[in-house]
Amino acid sequence: MGSPAPTVKSLNSVYSLNVEAQTQRYDRLSRKFADIYGAKPDFIARAPGRVNIIGEHIDYCGFPVFPMAIAPDMLIAVHANGTDRVRISNVNTEKYPARDFRTAEIFEIDSKVHEWSNYFKCGYRGLFEHIGRSGGNGFDALLDGTVPAGGGLSSSAAFVCATQLAVQRVNGINLTQVELASIAAGAERYVGVNSGGMDQTASIMGQQGSALFIEFDPALKATPVKLPESNSPFVFVIANTLVVSDKHVTAPVCYNLRVVETRIGALILARHLGVADHRACKDADPLTFKVAMDEYFATQDTAGSDTVQMWIDHLSAMLHASNAAFGSHPDGYTREQMAAALDMTPDALSAAVHEDRFPVRAQRFRLLQRAQHAFSEALRVVKFRQICESGDTCLNYCTALGDLMNCSQDSCRDLFECSCPEIDELCALARRAGSFGSRLTGAGWGGCTVHLVSRDKVESVKQVLVSEYYAKKFPNMTAAELDNALFATAPGCGACYYE
């Protein structure tokens, strides 16, 4: 059945670092809420951002990923107001002006308008559509977010997830964490963004001290994986490029385009493998690389097989199959070429991958490179978990895990083309300063990087990044801005209520 989001009484249950500073933040939020609405909040809903340690752009391909929840989060202080109106404010009033809606109006979302409250509407609408209701009770809300927008740490997912927690409690709803994560994953489609589900699952289901091995097919499953202890304890340093990647604006040529490329790739690969007419592939909407792979190996006798080795064998075989399926078009396909490969018209192909809901702009679709990344990145995720759980006391965990992270960055840059010069620069600087592994995290095209660093080298790595990157590119940064852009973190707590 699954568990609901927990309620905590102490912030020590939520944050492992800087608890006193967080306590002061919650107190400020409650006081400002009272100043605005004339009452104390009933509760505070909290949902964190996440950093994906490894496994980029493969959640929507059906493959597992390896994120962890982090301390930066979205807080929503809430008080039921006994009306049919929902009033929302933000502590940053200059950037995010207050909004006031009738409960029925919240279902109206114009995805063409870039409006901050649309993400609130996504969470609200997604929840009520799931339970089959047209609206609920009115309430007042004050938001305080510390996840940088466009930074690759899932600020939008934290926003949508915190909204769902707030809305369900005001309306006497108590869905499980799995249900909330699934609803939130689909809700961002209302603003035209195609989400695979990793961000929302990590935000809702994160656990202190563990990363999550998240699987999406055949069903959503999050397995906590403790990071290994070693003679040289390590943490993750997050460094924001401060290049803002706004998915809402860039989706047609970046994020959504990659989704469409992998969906079309799955259709062509299934035909190449001879499984396109199998029921599992025909029923899948959309068809993913994972479904095509599983159907190809469906008749294989796996009794007694090692699960991890089976993953490795299957993914390795699919890498070879992808080269055979797409190798004749190393420079990419035109729409007409893709349609011809599937005996479809271009319009029918667009409809098959739901391009009408998520429009893209491209002259050529680089299916070979996207498939190579998807299967090799899934391999790296499986191997990362394998190393974490190996218990091999002779293994240098930092080097082994770091090597996988470095290979991931190479693939993101060269095959999936979702890196940028600033990401490449931060990764190079961190590695030279002592990082074992450095890569982009999140959608890419800007945003944040993540670096595996031994605890005794955290400050020296940070100092190099400050002097060689931030001081040169952003000489007027304040100390507070720098602290938000560059910090060390460990696996944190997932979404919860604070009373």
Tab-separated table of C-alpha atoms in Angstrom:
chain	number	residue	atom	x	y	z
A	1	MET	CA	0.000	0.000	0.000
A	2	GLY	CA	2.842	2.406	0.740
A	3	SER	CA	3.315	5.039	3.412
A	4	PRO	CA	2.008	8.613	3.504
A	5	ALA	CA	4.284	11.623	3.797
A	6	PRO	CA	5.477	11.815	7.417
A	7	THR	CA	4.786	14.575	9.919
A	8	VAL	CA	7.749	15.763	12.003
A	9	LYS	CA	7.934	17.838	15.163
A	10	SER	CA	11.674	18.479	15.132
A	11	LEU	CA	13.804	19.847	12.308
A	12	ASN	CA	16.590	17.519	13.428
A	13	SER	CA	14.561	14.847	11.642
A	14	VAL	CA	14.748	16.848	8.424
A	15	TYR	CA	18.187	18.458	8.238
A	16	SER	CA	21.571	16.976	9.118
A	17	LEU	CA	23.423	20.296	8.780
A	18	ASN	CA	22.700	23.891	9.849
A	19	VAL	CA	19.621	22.982	11.889
A	20	GLU	CA	19.729	26.226	13.854
A	21	ALA	CA	19.717	28.318	10.679
A	22	GLN	CA	16.782	26.286	9.345
A	23	THR	CA	14.895	26.779	12.616
A	24	GLN	CA	15.288	30.541	12.238
A	25	ARG	CA	14.089	30.299	8.632
A	26	TYR	CA	10.918	28.427	9.636
A	27	ASP	CA	10.269	30.983	12.383
A	28	ARG	CA	10.647	33.870	9.903
A	29	LEU	CA	8.248	32.163	7.534
A	30	SER	CA	5.611	31.751	10.264
A	31	ARG	CA	5.954	35.378	11.373
A	32	LYS	CA	5.666	36.705	7.833
A	33	PHE	CA	2.650	34.481	7.239
A	34	ALA	CA	0.943	36.054	10.256
A	35	ASP	CA	1.825	39.544	9.011
A	36	ILE	CA	0.249	38.852	5.619
A	37	TYR	CA	-2.819	36.801	6.546
A	38	GLY	CA	-3.456	37.721	10.192
A	39	ALA	CA	-3.241	34.142	11.450
A	40	LYS	CA	-0.625	31.532	12.229
A	41	PRO	CA	-0.070	28.723	9.723
A	42	ASP	CA	-1.681	25.377	10.522
A	43	PHE	CA	1.355	23.515	9.232
A	44	ILE	CA	4.306	23.819	6.854
A	45	ALA	CA	4.622	21.468	3.878
A	46	ARG	CA	8.190	20.821	2.819
A	47	ALA	CA	9.618	19.160	-0.311
A	48	PRO	CA	13.345	19.112	-1.145
A	49	GLY	CA	15.273	19.469	-4.348
A	50	ARG	CA	17.419	16.616	-5.474
A	51	VAL	CA	20.799	15.959	-7.001
A	52	ASN	CA	21.072	13.090	-9.434
A	53	ILE	CA	24.355	11.365	-8.683
A	54	ILE	CA	24.265	9.383	-11.915
A	55	GLY	CA	21.677	8.398	-14.528
A	56	GLU	CA	20.893	11.457	-16.645
A	57	HIS	CA	18.034	11.652	-19.145
A	58	ILE	CA	17.191	7.969	-18.853
A	59	ASP	CA	14.192	8.034	-16.510
A	60	TYR	CA	11.867	8.752	-19.418
A	61	CYS	CA	13.546	5.891	-21.302
A	62	GLY	CA	12.297	3.563	-18.559
A	63	PHE	CA	15.715	2.974	-16.969
A	64	PRO	CA	16.699	3.308	-13.290
A	65	VAL	CA	18.411	6.389	-11.884
A	66	PHE	CA	20.381	7.180	-8.731
A	67	PRO	CA	19.444	10.506	-7.077
A	68	MET	CA	19.357	11.740	-3.497
A	69	ALA	CA	17.309	14.412	-1.741
A	70	ILE	CA	19.212	17.511	-0.599
A	71	ALA	CA	18.727	20.265	1.983
A	72	PRO	CA	17.586	23.112	-0.348
A	73	ASP	CA	13.809	22.888	-0.498
A	74	MET	CA	10.406	24.481	-0.968
A	75	LEU	CA	8.402	25.377	2.132
A	76	ILE	CA	4.695	26.232	2.016
A	77	ALA	CA	3.091	27.587	5.195
A	78	VAL	CA	-0.656	26.922	5.065
A	79	HIS	CA	-3.832	28.000	6.855
A	80	ALA	CA	-7.366	26.954	5.850
A	81	ASN	CA	-9.379	30.147	5.322
A	82	GLY	CA	-12.927	28.741	5.117
A	83	THR	CA	-13.631	30.341	1.726
A	84	ASP	CA	-13.614	29.273	-1.915
A	85	ARG	CA	-10.399	31.212	-2.564
A	86	VAL	CA	-6.764	30.175	-2.609
A	87	ARG	CA	-4.351	33.013	-1.880
A	88	ILE	CA	-0.646	32.405	-2.467
A	89	SER	CA	2.288	34.667	-1.655
A	90	ASN	CA	6.042	34.297	-1.819
A	91	VAL	CA	8.680	35.639	0.566
A	92	ASN	CA	10.335	37.089	-2.545
A	93	THR	CA	7.492	39.459	-3.394
A	94	GLU	CA	9.406	41.477	-5.965
A	95	LYS	CA	10.106	38.501	-8.190
A	96	TYR	CA	6.972	36.502	-7.402
A	97	PRO	CA	3.896	38.717	-6.883
A	98	ALA	CA	0.972	37.405	-4.837
A	99	ARG	CA	-1.904	35.645	-6.583
A	100	ASP	CA	-5.543	35.086	-5.602
A	101	PHE	CA	-7.727	32.435	-7.251
A	102	ARG	CA	-11.114	30.892	-6.880
A	103	THR	CA	-10.631	27.160	-6.418
A	104	ALA	CA	-12.250	26.428	-9.793
A	105	GLU	CA	-9.888	28.856	-11.564
A	106	ILE	CA	-6.782	26.935	-10.502
A	107	PHE	CA	-7.538	24.318	-13.139
A	108	GLU	CA	-6.966	26.939	-15.857
A	109	ILE	CA	-3.285	26.861	-16.859
A	110	ASP	CA	-1.921	28.626	-19.927
A	111	SER	CA	1.328	26.791	-20.688
A	112	LYS	CA	2.336	29.539	-23.136
A	113	VAL	CA	2.554	32.091	-20.311
A	114	HIS	CA	5.648	31.829	-18.111
A	115	GLU	CA	4.017	32.514	-14.742
A	116	TRP	CA	5.409	31.344	-11.399
A	117	SER	CA	2.037	30.342	-10.007
A	118	ASN	CA	1.522	27.849	-12.856
A	119	TYR	CA	3.631	25.319	-10.967
A	120	PHE	CA	1.356	25.724	-7.949
A	121	LYS	CA	-1.600	25.145	-10.262
A	122	CYS	CA	0.086	22.004	-11.620
A	123	GLY	CA	0.276	20.440	-8.183
A	124	TYR	CA	-3.281	21.445	-7.334
A	125	ARG	CA	-4.840	20.297	-10.590
A	126	GLY	CA	-2.860	17.041	-10.764
A	127	LEU	CA	-4.005	16.031	-7.289
A	128	PHE	CA	-7.699	16.717	-7.829
A	129	GLU	CA	-7.811	15.153	-11.278
A	130	HIS	CA	-6.271	12.011	-9.784
A	131	ILE	CA	-9.007	11.677	-7.165
A	132	GLY	CA	-11.779	12.776	-9.532
A	133	ARG	CA	-12.791	16.006	-7.791
A	134	SER	CA	-13.292	19.416	-9.373
A	135	GLY	CA	-11.948	21.514	-6.518
A	136	GLY	CA	-11.524	21.800	-2.805
A	137	ASN	CA	-11.283	24.029	0.246
A	138	GLY	CA	-9.819	27.506	0.184
A	139	PHE	CA	-6.597	28.315	2.006
A	140	ASP	CA	-3.828	30.871	2.403
A	141	ALA	CA	-0.233	29.955	1.564
A	142	LEU	CA	3.191	31.539	1.851
A	143	LEU	CA	6.088	30.006	-0.060
A	144	ASP	CA	9.822	30.066	0.604
A	145	GLY	CA	12.087	28.225	-1.817
A	146	THR	CA	15.856	27.747	-1.622
A	147	VAL	CA	16.313	25.453	-4.633
A	148	PRO	CA	17.801	27.637	-7.387
A	149	ALA	CA	15.486	27.919	-10.390
A	150	GLY	CA	17.005	26.468	-13.541
A	151	GLY	CA	19.905	25.041	-11.557
A	152	GLY	CA	19.324	21.367	-12.281
A	153	LEU	CA	18.323	20.592	-8.689
A	154	SER	CA	14.611	20.221	-9.467
A	155	SER	CA	13.135	23.450	-8.167
A	156	SER	CA	9.959	22.845	-10.173
A	157	ALA	CA	9.525	19.327	-8.763
A	158	ALA	CA	10.022	20.611	-5.215
A	159	PHE	CA	7.400	23.292	-5.903
A	160	VAL	CA	4.836	20.859	-7.340
A	161	CYS	CA	5.434	18.231	-4.629
A	162	ALA	CA	5.167	20.736	-1.768
A	163	THR	CA	1.960	22.075	-3.318
A	164	GLN	CA	0.437	18.597	-3.415
A	165	LEU	CA	1.277	18.027	0.235
A	166	ALA	CA	-0.291	21.357	1.191
A	167	VAL	CA	-3.440	20.821	-0.875
A	168	GLN	CA	-4.108	17.275	0.261
A	169	ARG	CA	-3.850	18.072	3.965
A	170	VAL	CA	-6.189	21.083	3.717
A	171	ASN	CA	-8.699	18.847	1.961
A	172	GLY	CA	-8.440	15.795	4.212
A	173	ILE	CA	-6.704	13.670	1.578
A	174	ASN	CA	-3.885	11.288	2.563
A	175	LEU	CA	-2.278	9.680	-0.476
A	176	THR	CA	0.811	7.474	-0.260
A	177	GLN	CA	4.274	8.683	-1.178
A	178	VAL	CA	4.230	6.529	-4.314
A	179	GLU	CA	0.894	8.021	-5.393
A	180	LEU	CA	2.092	11.576	-4.739
A	181	ALA	CA	5.299	11.030	-6.702
A	182	SER	CA	3.417	9.548	-9.634
A	183	ILE	CA	0.862	12.377	-9.718
A	184	ALA	CA	3.551	15.044	-9.470
A	185	ALA	CA	5.535	13.458	-12.306
A	186	GLY	CA	2.576	13.859	-14.656
A	187	ALA	CA	1.488	17.269	-13.419
A	188	GLU	CA	4.236	19.303	-15.102
A	189	ARG	CA	2.755	18.420	-18.463
A	190	TYR	CA	0.240	21.212	-17.792
A	191	VAL	CA	3.056	23.722	-18.379
A	192	GLY	CA	4.333	21.833	-21.424
A	193	VAL	CA	7.251	20.043	-19.760
A	194	ASN	CA	7.681	16.292	-20.159
A	195	SER	CA	8.940	14.777	-16.900
A	196	GLY	CA	10.205	11.247	-16.413
A	197	GLY	CA	9.468	10.974	-12.689
A	198	MET	CA	12.907	10.851	-11.085
A	199	ASP	CA	12.778	14.372	-9.660
A	200	GLN	CA	9.414	13.955	-7.973
A	201	THR	CA	10.210	10.500	-6.588
A	202	ALA	CA	13.485	11.692	-5.051
A	203	SER	CA	11.751	14.730	-3.548
A	204	ILE	CA	8.898	12.731	-2.030
A	205	MET	CA	10.707	9.540	-1.011
A	206	GLY	CA	14.252	10.640	-0.104
A	207	GLN	CA	15.863	9.231	3.048
A	208	GLN	CA	18.619	10.602	5.213
A	209	GLY	CA	21.891	8.754	4.664
A	210	SER	CA	20.820	6.934	1.497
A	211	ALA	CA	20.574	7.595	-2.187
A	212	LEU	CA	17.660	6.059	-4.087
A	213	PHE	CA	17.836	3.465	-6.846
A	214	ILE	CA	14.621	4.409	-8.629
A	215	GLU	CA	13.000	2.074	-11.148
A	216	PHE	CA	10.062	3.091	-13.332
A	217	ASP	CA	9.211	-0.049	-15.287
A	218	PRO	CA	7.178	-2.176	-14.808
A	219	ALA	CA	6.185	-0.056	-11.771
A	220	LEU	CA	7.599	2.805	-9.746
A	221	LYS	CA	9.962	1.460	-7.084
A	222	ALA	CA	12.481	3.328	-4.937
A	223	THR	CA	15.134	1.294	-3.143
A	224	PRO	CA	17.300	3.100	-0.562
A	225	VAL	CA	21.004	2.412	-1.137
A	226	LYS	CA	23.455	3.405	1.571
A	227	LEU	CA	26.573	4.992	0.197
A	228	PRO	CA	29.631	2.908	1.099
A	229	GLU	CA	31.870	3.741	3.994
A	230	SER	CA	35.525	3.963	3.124
A	231	ASN	CA	38.859	4.843	4.650
A	232	SER	CA	38.441	8.216	2.979
A	233	PRO	CA	34.847	9.329	3.688
A	234	PHE	CA	33.333	11.304	0.832
A	235	VAL	CA	30.584	13.822	0.245
A	236	PHE	CA	29.140	15.493	-2.822
A	237	VAL	CA	29.975	19.080	-3.666
A	238	ILE	CA	27.326	20.915	-5.689
A	239	ALA	CA	28.541	23.748	-7.890
A	240	ASN	CA	26.059	25.852	-9.844
A	241	THR	CA	27.268	27.196	-13.181
A	242	LEU	CA	24.751	30.053	-12.728
A	243	VAL	CA	23.800	29.491	-16.332
A	244	VAL	CA	20.019	29.287	-16.088
A	245	SER	CA	18.371	26.507	-18.053
A	246	ASP	CA	14.657	27.279	-18.122
A	247	LYS	CA	12.893	24.091	-19.250
A	248	HIS	CA	9.696	26.014	-20.035
A	249	VAL	CA	11.509	28.225	-22.550
A	250	THR	CA	14.115	25.847	-23.992
A	251	ALA	CA	12.072	22.622	-24.014
A	252	PRO	CA	11.350	22.518	-27.795
A	253	VAL	CA	15.058	22.414	-28.672
A	254	CYS	CA	16.482	20.780	-25.549
A	255	TYR	CA	14.596	18.661	-23.016
A	256	ASN	CA	11.462	17.793	-24.960
A	257	LEU	CA	13.461	17.217	-28.119
A	258	ARG	CA	15.562	14.584	-26.350
A	259	VAL	CA	12.400	12.896	-25.087
A	260	VAL	CA	10.987	12.748	-28.606
A	261	GLU	CA	14.294	11.477	-30.025
A	262	THR	CA	14.384	8.587	-27.538
A	263	ARG	CA	10.728	7.736	-28.170
A	264	ILE	CA	11.222	7.584	-31.926
A	265	GLY	CA	14.452	5.696	-31.350
A	266	ALA	CA	12.549	3.099	-29.319
A	267	LEU	CA	10.034	2.625	-32.149
A	268	ILE	CA	12.757	2.072	-34.743
A	269	LEU	CA	14.841	-0.142	-32.431
A	270	ALA	CA	11.807	-2.336	-31.682
A	271	ARG	CA	11.317	-2.853	-35.394
A	272	HIS	CA	15.011	-3.657	-35.816
A	273	LEU	CA	14.806	-6.214	-32.991
A	274	GLY	CA	11.686	-7.806	-34.461
A	275	VAL	CA	9.465	-7.033	-31.474
A	276	ALA	CA	7.478	-4.043	-32.744
A	277	ASP	CA	4.377	-6.197	-33.301
A	278	HIS	CA	4.567	-7.861	-29.891
A	279	ARG	CA	1.681	-6.983	-27.617
A	280	ALA	CA	3.881	-5.348	-24.954
A	281	CYS	CA	5.366	-2.956	-27.519
A	282	LYS	CA	2.080	-2.211	-29.242
A	283	ASP	CA	0.348	-1.484	-25.939
A	284	ALA	CA	3.128	0.749	-24.587
A	285	ASP	CA	2.285	4.431	-24.880
A	286	PRO	CA	4.884	5.697	-25.220
A	287	LEU	CA	7.207	2.878	-26.180
A	288	THR	CA	10.539	3.211	-24.389
A	289	PHE	CA	13.977	1.693	-24.829
A	290	LYS	CA	13.389	-0.329	-21.637
A	291	VAL	CA	10.162	-1.899	-22.923
A	292	ALA	CA	11.774	-2.784	-26.261
A	293	MET	CA	14.778	-4.331	-24.480
A	294	ASP	CA	12.652	-6.346	-22.064
A	295	GLU	CA	10.452	-7.679	-24.841
A	296	TYR	CA	13.490	-8.759	-26.857
A	297	PHE	CA	14.751	-10.823	-23.905
A	298	ALA	CA	11.291	-11.913	-22.708
A	299	THR	CA	11.723	-15.544	-23.765
A	300	GLN	CA	15.185	-15.875	-22.225
A	301	ASP	CA	15.442	-18.356	-19.367
A	302	THR	CA	16.586	-16.228	-16.421
A	303	ALA	CA	16.066	-18.807	-13.665
A	304	GLY	CA	18.931	-18.605	-11.222
A	305	SER	CA	20.528	-15.662	-13.047
A	306	ASP	CA	22.224	-12.874	-11.145
A	307	THR	CA	19.982	-9.822	-11.529
A	308	VAL	CA	22.787	-7.296	-11.795
A	309	GLN	CA	24.714	-9.375	-14.321
A	310	MET	CA	21.531	-9.808	-16.350
A	311	TRP	CA	21.109	-6.026	-16.442
A	312	ILE	CA	24.684	-5.660	-17.612
A	313	ASP	CA	24.357	-8.344	-20.299
A	314	HIS	CA	21.077	-6.963	-21.659
A	315	LEU	CA	22.219	-3.352	-21.754
A	316	SER	CA	25.499	-4.298	-23.410
A	317	ALA	CA	23.592	-6.205	-26.091
A	318	MET	CA	21.351	-3.207	-26.700
A	319	LEU	CA	24.369	-0.972	-27.232
A	320	HIS	CA	25.433	-3.246	-30.088
A	321	ALA	CA	21.880	-3.421	-31.422
A	322	SER	CA	21.608	0.389	-31.408
A	323	ASN	CA	24.744	0.697	-33.492
A	324	ALA	CA	23.250	-1.692	-36.014
A	325	ALA	CA	19.835	-0.019	-36.013
A	326	PHE	CA	20.966	3.611	-36.310
A	327	GLY	CA	24.536	3.392	-37.575
A	328	SER	CA	23.515	4.119	-41.167
A	329	HIS	CA	22.555	7.652	-40.081
A	330	PRO	CA	25.478	8.902	-37.968
A	331	ASP	CA	24.579	12.526	-38.669
A	332	GLY	CA	20.932	12.094	-37.745
A	333	TYR	CA	17.587	11.498	-39.409
A	334	THR	CA	15.155	13.879	-41.041
A	335	ARG	CA	11.495	13.562	-40.124
A	336	GLU	CA	10.856	11.951	-43.477
A	337	GLN	CA	13.602	9.369	-42.968
A	338	MET	CA	12.297	8.401	-39.540
A	339	ALA	CA	8.744	8.097	-40.843
A	340	ALA	CA	9.902	5.972	-43.773
A	341	ALA	CA	11.809	3.649	-41.420
A	342	LEU	CA	8.506	3.001	-39.637
A	343	ASP	CA	6.246	2.954	-42.709
A	344	MET	CA	4.369	5.954	-41.354
A	345	THR	CA	3.662	9.490	-42.471
A	346	PRO	CA	5.518	12.266	-40.624
A	347	ASP	CA	2.222	13.443	-39.134
A	348	ALA	CA	1.376	9.964	-37.876
A	349	LEU	CA	4.831	9.665	-36.325
A	350	SER	CA	4.425	12.989	-34.532
A	351	ALA	CA	1.103	11.814	-33.142
A	352	ALA	CA	2.574	8.471	-32.039
A	353	VAL	CA	5.133	10.195	-29.797
A	354	HIS	CA	2.661	12.871	-28.608
A	355	GLU	CA	4.599	15.689	-30.217
A	356	ASP	CA	1.359	17.652	-30.386
A	357	ARG	CA	1.526	18.124	-26.605
A	358	PHE	CA	5.279	18.680	-26.502
A	359	PRO	CA	6.310	20.435	-29.722
A	360	VAL	CA	9.942	20.272	-30.798
A	361	ARG	CA	12.116	22.088	-33.315
A	362	ALA	CA	14.863	20.210	-35.171
A	363	GLN	CA	16.165	19.619	-38.669
A	364	ARG	CA	17.845	16.346	-37.753
A	365	PHE	CA	17.190	13.837	-35.003
A	366	ARG	CA	20.352	12.174	-33.647
A	367	LEU	CA	18.918	8.783	-32.737
A	368	LEU	CA	22.220	6.868	-32.731
A	369	GLN	CA	23.848	9.148	-30.185
A	370	ARG	CA	20.760	9.317	-27.949
A	371	ALA	CA	20.442	5.529	-27.869
A	372	GLN	CA	24.152	5.066	-27.159
A	373	HIS	CA	23.869	7.439	-24.218
A	374	ALA	CA	20.684	5.902	-22.830
A	375	PHE	CA	21.965	2.318	-22.763
A	376	SER	CA	25.503	3.159	-21.589
A	377	GLU	CA	24.191	5.501	-18.871
A	378	ALA	CA	21.815	2.814	-17.612
A	379	LEU	CA	24.820	0.485	-17.437
A	380	ARG	CA	26.669	3.020	-15.311
A	381	VAL	CA	23.735	3.336	-12.896
A	382	VAL	CA	23.570	-0.432	-12.390
A	383	LYS	CA	27.330	-0.629	-11.849
A	384	PHE	CA	27.207	2.319	-9.406
A	385	ARG	CA	24.688	0.487	-7.238
A	386	GLN	CA	26.663	-2.740	-7.580
A	387	ILE	CA	29.769	-1.026	-6.217
A	388	CYS	CA	27.856	0.620	-3.347
A	389	GLU	CA	26.460	-2.716	-2.208
A	390	SER	CA	29.548	-4.837	-2.882
A	391	GLY	CA	31.021	-4.667	0.629
A	392	ASP	CA	34.440	-5.079	-0.966
A	393	THR	CA	36.867	-3.812	1.663
A	394	CYS	CA	39.745	-3.827	-0.842
A	395	LEU	CA	37.932	-1.597	-3.326
A	396	ASN	CA	38.765	2.097	-3.632
A	397	TYR	CA	35.184	3.288	-3.663
A	398	CYS	CA	35.998	6.901	-4.451
A	399	THR	CA	37.971	5.992	-7.562
A	400	ALA	CA	35.512	3.357	-8.790
A	401	LEU	CA	32.422	5.542	-8.349
A	402	GLY	CA	34.208	8.646	-9.581
A	403	ASP	CA	35.253	6.940	-12.805
A	404	LEU	CA	31.602	6.141	-13.563
A	405	MET	CA	30.632	9.766	-12.926
A	406	ASN	CA	33.364	11.025	-15.253
A	407	CYS	CA	32.251	8.646	-18.004
A	408	SER	CA	28.694	9.863	-17.503
A	409	GLN	CA	29.775	13.457	-18.067
A	410	ASP	CA	31.622	12.483	-21.245
A	411	SER	CA	28.467	10.803	-22.545
A	412	CYS	CA	26.226	13.739	-21.598
A	413	ARG	CA	28.578	16.102	-23.407
A	414	ASP	CA	29.374	14.079	-26.520
A	415	LEU	CA	26.368	11.799	-27.119
A	416	PHE	CA	23.388	13.491	-25.507
A	417	GLU	CA	24.744	17.002	-26.068
A	418	CYS	CA	23.247	18.425	-22.890
A	419	SER	CA	26.382	19.946	-21.387
A	420	CYS	CA	27.692	23.483	-21.921
A	421	PRO	CA	31.119	25.208	-21.696
A	422	GLU	CA	30.543	26.320	-18.102
A	423	ILE	CA	29.707	22.781	-16.978
A	424	ASP	CA	32.778	21.440	-18.744
A	425	GLU	CA	34.945	24.098	-17.086
A	426	LEU	CA	33.687	23.406	-13.551
A	427	CYS	CA	34.192	19.663	-14.012
A	428	ALA	CA	37.745	20.137	-15.280
A	429	LEU	CA	38.635	22.509	-12.434
A	430	ALA	CA	37.197	20.213	-9.769
A	431	ARG	CA	39.001	17.146	-11.104
A	432	ARG	CA	42.319	18.967	-11.125
A	433	ALA	CA	41.657	20.060	-7.533
A	434	GLY	CA	41.003	16.514	-6.325
A	435	SER	CA	37.451	15.500	-7.261
A	436	PHE	CA	37.221	11.784	-8.014
A	437	GLY	CA	34.212	12.249	-10.271
A	438	SER	CA	32.538	15.327	-11.739
A	439	ARG	CA	29.487	15.614	-13.948
A	440	LEU	CA	26.438	17.705	-14.736
A	441	THR	CA	23.297	16.960	-12.792
A	442	GLY	CA	19.737	17.658	-13.854
A	443	ALA	CA	18.670	18.356	-17.389
A	444	GLY	CA	21.926	20.108	-18.237
A	445	TRP	CA	22.446	22.985	-20.676
A	446	GLY	CA	23.499	24.957	-17.615
A	447	GLY	CA	22.469	24.464	-14.023
A	448	CYS	CA	24.489	22.482	-11.519
A	449	THR	CA	27.391	20.084	-11.401
A	450	VAL	CA	28.049	17.370	-8.799
A	451	HIS	CA	31.485	16.275	-7.599
A	452	LEU	CA	32.507	13.268	-5.496
A	453	VAL	CA	35.094	14.628	-3.053
A	454	SER	CA	36.761	13.182	0.029
A	455	ARG	CA	35.825	15.106	3.159
A	456	ASP	CA	39.372	16.278	3.745
A	457	LYS	CA	39.497	17.927	0.316
A	458	VAL	CA	36.112	19.666	0.312
A	459	GLU	CA	37.430	23.107	1.251
A	460	SER	CA	40.392	22.953	-1.127
A	461	VAL	CA	38.154	21.940	-4.052
A	462	LYS	CA	35.662	24.665	-3.203
A	463	GLN	CA	38.455	27.245	-2.996
A	464	VAL	CA	39.695	26.370	-6.485
A	465	LEU	CA	36.181	26.698	-7.886
A	466	VAL	CA	35.751	30.038	-6.135
A	467	SER	CA	39.037	31.526	-7.342
A	468	GLU	CA	39.076	30.054	-10.848
A	469	TYR	CA	35.374	30.191	-11.743
A	470	TYR	CA	33.140	32.327	-9.537
A	471	ALA	CA	35.588	35.134	-8.810
A	472	LYS	CA	36.391	35.501	-12.501
A	473	LYS	CA	32.897	35.161	-13.953
A	474	PHE	CA	30.860	36.659	-11.105
A	475	PRO	CA	33.160	39.057	-9.224
A	476	ASN	CA	30.266	40.838	-7.504
A	477	MET	CA	28.733	37.758	-5.863
A	478	THR	CA	27.871	38.183	-2.205
A	479	ALA	CA	28.900	35.599	0.368
A	480	ALA	CA	25.280	34.455	0.681
A	481	GLU	CA	24.952	34.024	-3.085
A	482	LEU	CA	28.159	32.014	-3.159
A	483	ASP	CA	26.949	29.763	-0.342
A	484	ASN	CA	23.814	29.003	-2.365
A	485	ALA	CA	25.840	28.298	-5.507
A	486	LEU	CA	28.548	26.120	-3.971
A	487	PHE	CA	28.002	23.716	-1.078
A	488	ALA	CA	28.683	20.204	0.162
A	489	THR	CA	25.799	17.853	0.829
A	490	ALA	CA	24.874	14.330	1.891
A	491	PRO	CA	21.664	12.353	1.275
A	492	GLY	CA	18.747	14.126	2.969
A	493	CYS	CA	15.154	13.661	4.087
A	494	GLY	CA	12.254	13.617	1.630
A	495	ALA	CA	8.962	15.527	1.661
A	496	CYS	CA	7.186	15.952	4.983
A	497	TYR	CA	4.883	18.092	7.117
A	498	TYR	CA	6.225	20.212	9.968
A	499	GLU	CA	3.951	21.141	12.844
